[in-house]
CSV table of C-alpha atoms in Angstrom, one decimal:
chain,number,residue,atom,x,y,z
A,150,ALA,CA,39.2,31.8,8.8
A,151,GLN,CA,42.2,29.9,10.1
A,152,THR,CA,45.5,29.6,8.2
A,153,VAL,CA,48.6,27.6,9.2
A,154,THR,CA,52.1,28.4,7.7
A,155,GLN,CA,55.1,26.1,7.7
A,156,SER,CA,57.9,27.9,6.1
A,157,GLN,CA,60.4,25.0,6.0
A,158,PRO,CA,59.4,22.5,3.3
A,159,GLU,CA,62.3,20.3,4.2
A,160,MET,CA,64.7,19.9,7.1
A,161,SER,CA,67.4,17.4,7.9
A,162,VAL,CA,69.1,16.6,11.2
A,163,GLN,CA,71.9,14.3,12.3
A,164,GLU,CA,70.8,11.3,14.3
A,165,ALA,CA,70.9,12.1,18.1
A,166,GLU,CA,70.9,15.9,17.4
A,167,THR,CA,68.1,18.4,18.1
A,168,VAL,CA,65.9,20.0,15.4
A,169,THR,CA,63.2,22.6,15.6
A,170,LEU,CA,60.3,22.8,13.1
A,171,SER,CA,58.6,26.2,12.7
A,172,CYS,CA,54.9,27.0,12.5
A,173,THR,CA,52.9,30.2,12.5
A,174,TYR,CA,49.1,30.5,12.4
A,175,ASP,CA,46.3,33.0,12.1
A,176,THR,CA,43.0,32.4,13.8
A,177,SER,CA,39.8,34.3,14.6
A,178,GLU,CA,39.0,31.8,17.4
A,179,SER,CA,39.6,32.7,21.1
A,180,ASP,CA,39.5,29.0,22.1
A,181,TYR,CA,41.4,26.6,20.0
A,182,TYR,CA,43.9,23.8,20.0
A,183,LEU,CA,47.2,23.2,18.2
A,184,PHE,CA,48.8,20.0,17.2
A,185,TRP,CA,51.7,18.5,15.5
A,186,TYR,CA,50.9,15.4,13.5
A,187,LYS,CA,53.4,13.1,11.8
A,188,GLN,CA,52.9,11.2,8.6
A,189,PRO,CA,55.5,8.6,8.0
A,190,PRO,CA,56.1,7.2,4.5
A,191,SER,CA,53.5,4.5,5.2
A,192,ARG,CA,51.0,7.3,5.2
A,193,GLN,CA,49.0,6.8,8.4
A,194,MET,CA,48.9,10.1,10.3
A,195,ILE,CA,49.6,10.0,14.0
A,196,LEU,CA,49.5,12.6,16.7
A,197,VAL,CA,52.9,13.8,18.1
A,198,ILE,CA,51.8,16.5,20.6
A,199,ARG,CA,48.8,18.6,21.5
A,200,GLN,CA,48.5,22.1,23.1
A,201,GLU,CA,45.4,23.8,24.4
A,202,ALA,CA,45.6,27.5,23.6
A,203,TYR,CA,44.4,28.6,27.1
A,204,LYS,CA,47.4,26.8,28.7
A,205,GLN,CA,50.5,28.9,29.0
A,206,GLN,CA,52.7,25.9,29.8
A,207,ASN,CA,54.4,24.4,26.8
A,208,ALA,CA,53.4,20.8,26.1
A,209,THR,CA,56.0,18.0,26.2
A,210,GLU,CA,55.9,14.4,25.2
A,211,ASN,CA,59.2,12.5,25.9
A,212,ARG,CA,61.6,13.8,23.2
A,213,PHE,CA,59.1,16.2,21.7
A,214,SER,CA,58.3,19.6,23.1
A,215,VAL,CA,56.7,22.8,21.7
A,216,ASN,CA,57.4,26.5,22.1
A,217,PHE,CA,53.9,28.1,22.1
A,218,GLN,CA,53.9,31.9,21.7
A,219,LYS,CA,50.3,32.8,21.7
A,220,ALA,CA,50.7,36.5,21.1
A,221,ALA,CA,53.0,35.9,18.2
A,222,LYS,CA,50.8,33.0,17.0
A,223,SER,CA,53.8,30.8,16.8
A,224,PHE,CA,54.0,27.1,17.6
A,225,SER,CA,57.3,25.4,16.9
A,226,LEU,CA,58.2,21.7,17.6
A,227,LYS,CA,61.5,20.7,19.0
A,228,ILE,CA,62.7,17.1,18.6
A,229,SER,CA,65.5,16.1,20.9
A,230,ASP,CA,67.8,13.1,20.4
A,231,SER,CA,66.5,12.6,16.9
A,232,GLN,CA,66.0,9.0,15.8
A,233,LEU,CA,65.8,7.3,12.4
A,234,GLY,CA,62.1,6.6,13.1
A,235,ASP,CA,61.4,10.3,13.4
A,236,ALA,CA,61.8,10.6,9.6
A,237,ALA,CA,58.4,11.7,8.3
A,238,MET,CA,56.3,14.6,7.1
A,239,TYR,CA,55.3,16.8,10.0
A,240,PHE,CA,52.1,18.9,9.9
A,241,CYS,CA,51.3,21.8,12.2
A,242,VAL,CA,47.5,21.8,12.7
A,243,HIS,CA,45.0,24.2,14.2
A,244,PHE,CA,41.7,23.1,15.6
A,245,GLY,CA,38.9,25.6,16.0
A,246,ASN,CA,35.3,25.9,15.0
A,247,GLU,CA,34.9,22.2,14.6
A,248,LYS,CA,37.6,21.8,12.0
A,249,LEU,CA,41.2,21.0,11.6
A,250,THR,CA,43.4,23.3,9.4
A,251,PHE,CA,46.7,21.8,8.3
A,252,GLY,CA,49.9,23.5,7.3
A,253,THR,CA,51.7,22.4,4.1
A,254,GLY,CA,54.1,20.2,6.0
A,255,THR,CA,57.8,19.9,6.7
A,256,ARG,CA,59.6,16.8,5.5
A,257,LEU,CA,62.2,15.8,8.1
A,258,THR,CA,65.1,13.6,7.1
A,259,ILE,CA,67.3,11.9,9.7
A,260,ILE,CA,71.0,11.5,8.7
A,261,PRO,CA,72.6,8.4,10.2
B,57,GLU,CA,40.4,-1.9,20.1
B,58,THR,CA,40.9,-1.8,16.4
B,59,GLY,CA,42.2,1.2,14.5
B,60,VAL,CA,40.6,3.2,11.7
B,61,THR,CA,40.3,1.3,8.5
B,62,GLN,CA,39.5,2.5,5.0
B,63,SER,CA,38.5,0.8,1.8
B,64,PRO,CA,39.4,0.5,-0.9
B,65,THR,CA,43.2,1.2,-0.8
B,66,HIS,CA,43.3,2.4,-4.4
B,67,LEU,CA,40.7,3.3,-6.9
B,68,ILE,CA,40.8,4.4,-10.5
B,69,LYS,CA,37.8,6.2,-12.0
B,70,THR,CA,37.1,8.3,-15.1
B,71,ARG,CA,35.9,11.9,-15.2
B,72,GLY,CA,32.1,12.2,-14.6
B,73,GLN,CA,31.8,9.0,-12.7
B,74,GLN,CA,30.7,8.7,-9.1
B,75,VAL,CA,32.7,7.1,-6.3
B,76,THR,CA,32.0,5.9,-2.7
B,77,LEU,CA,34.8,5.6,-0.2
B,78,ARG,CA,34.4,3.8,3.1
B,79,CYS,CA,35.7,4.2,6.6
B,80,SER,CA,35.4,2.3,9.8
B,81,SER,CA,36.0,4.3,12.9
B,82,GLN,CA,37.3,3.2,16.2
B,83,SER,CA,34.6,1.8,18.4
B,84,GLY,CA,33.2,4.5,20.7
B,85,HIS,CA,34.2,7.4,18.5
B,86,ASN,CA,31.2,9.5,17.7
B,87,THR,CA,32.9,11.9,15.3
B,88,VAL,CA,34.4,11.2,11.9
B,89,SER,CA,36.1,13.7,9.6
B,90,TRP,CA,37.1,13.4,6.0
B,91,TYR,CA,40.1,15.1,4.4
B,92,GLN,CA,41.5,15.4,0.9
B,93,GLN,CA,45.3,15.3,0.5
B,94,ALA,CA,46.7,16.2,-2.8
B,95,LEU,CA,50.2,15.0,-3.6
B,96,GLY,CA,52.8,17.0,-1.7
B,97,GLN,CA,50.1,19.0,0.2
B,98,GLY,CA,48.6,19.0,3.6
B,99,PRO,CA,45.1,17.5,4.1
B,100,GLN,CA,42.2,19.7,3.4
B,101,PHE,CA,39.1,19.4,5.6
B,102,ILE,CA,36.0,18.2,3.7
B,103,PHE,CA,33.5,17.7,6.4
B,104,GLN,CA,32.8,16.3,9.8
B,105,TYR,CA,30.0,14.1,11.1
B,106,TYR,CA,28.8,13.7,14.7
B,107,ARG,CA,26.2,11.2,15.6
B,108,GLU,CA,25.2,10.8,11.9
B,109,GLU,CA,24.7,14.6,11.3
B,110,GLU,CA,27.0,16.8,9.4
B,111,ASN,CA,28.3,19.5,11.8
B,112,GLY,CA,31.1,21.2,9.9
B,113,ARG,CA,32.2,21.6,6.3
B,114,GLY,CA,35.2,22.9,4.5
B,115,ASN,CA,35.3,24.6,1.1
B,116,PHE,CA,34.1,21.7,-1.0
B,117,PRO,CA,31.2,21.7,-3.4
B,118,PRO,CA,27.9,19.8,-2.7
B,119,ARG,CA,29.0,17.0,-5.0
B,120,PHE,CA,31.1,15.9,-2.0
B,121,SER,CA,28.6,14.3,0.4
B,122,GLY,CA,28.8,11.9,3.3
B,123,LEU,CA,27.0,9.5,5.6
B,124,GLN,CA,27.7,8.2,9.0
B,125,PHE,CA,26.1,5.1,10.4
B,126,PRO,CA,25.4,4.0,14.0
B,127,ASN,CA,27.9,1.1,13.7
B,128,TYR,CA,30.8,3.6,13.5
B,129,SER,CA,31.1,3.2,9.7
B,130,SER,CA,30.9,6.2,7.3
B,131,GLU,CA,31.1,7.0,3.6
B,132,LEU,CA,32.3,9.8,1.4
B,133,ASN,CA,30.5,10.1,-1.9
B,134,VAL,CA,31.8,12.2,-4.8
B,135,ASN,CA,29.6,12.8,-7.8
B,136,ALA,CA,30.7,14.0,-11.3
B,137,LEU,CA,34.3,13.3,-10.7
B,138,GLU,CA,36.9,15.8,-12.0
B,139,LEU,CA,40.6,15.3,-12.7
B,140,ASP,CA,41.4,17.6,-9.7
B,141,ASP,CA,39.6,15.1,-7.4
B,142,SER,CA,42.7,12.8,-7.7
B,143,ALA,CA,44.1,12.7,-4.2
B,144,LEU,CA,44.5,10.6,-1.1
B,145,TYR,CA,41.3,10.7,0.9
B,146,LEU,CA,41.7,10.3,4.7
B,147,CYS,CA,39.1,9.7,7.3
B,148,ALA,CA,39.8,10.3,11.0
B,149,SER,CA,37.7,9.5,14.0
B,150,SER,CA,37.7,11.0,17.5
B,151,LEU,CA,35.8,11.2,20.7
B,152,THR,CA,33.3,14.0,21.3
B,153,ASP,CA,35.3,16.7,23.1
B,154,PRO,CA,36.8,19.5,21.0
B,155,GLY,CA,40.5,19.1,20.4
B,156,ASP,CA,40.5,15.4,21.0
B,157,GLU,CA,43.2,13.4,19.2
B,158,GLN,CA,42.0,12.3,15.7
B,159,PHE,CA,42.9,8.8,14.7
B,160,PHE,CA,43.5,8.6,11.0
B,161,GLY,CA,43.0,5.7,8.6
B,162,PRO,CA,45.6,4.8,6.0
B,163,GLY,CA,43.6,6.6,3.2
B,164,THR,CA,42.2,5.7,-0.2
B,165,ARG,CA,44.2,6.8,-3.2
B,166,LEU,CA,41.8,8.0,-5.9
B,167,THR,CA,42.9,8.5,-9.4
B,168,VAL,CA,40.6,10.2,-11.9
B,169,LEU,CA,41.5,9.7,-15.6
């Protein structure tokens, strides 16, 4: 069984600053994917970034990057140059054995 | 290319009733998954359909069932509703390959009284 733990229920960051959201997971799969999804107040969930577990190189998407530590089963998200539109609930997600397992989420507030 | 849509937006039912929620996937997406998101929680995987067959299921009882149709639409049916079934129900569609991005609909808010 897979579990995903997000230990920070809420985070806040000053606009233009950098923030890191933490995530750890446990999995019995040897082949899996990890994601960060974002759910803005309007509810529609959208993909932020994706990491294949077999790749050692950390994924980056513009201002978003991850620190993937496979041995430690850690997958943190760094948001650089935070913008007001980044305010949302962020979910760390594990995909394996044909299903997604979500963490409990971190609510990110951007301070103008 | 249209996004994923769900209907209805909101629904109120009473305990013991049955409900059907609908989802229209993105064209070309053969996989659809359904999730239950209780207030303040992360989504919980209910089940996944690929080419009209269920090919994965989470820890939900058999009174949660689904259908997927060739026209990229799908349904989630819940029988014998319980108060704890009150939640946001999300559907998400994706291409076939494992780990593909899932495209989520806006959800249906179900309230069971």
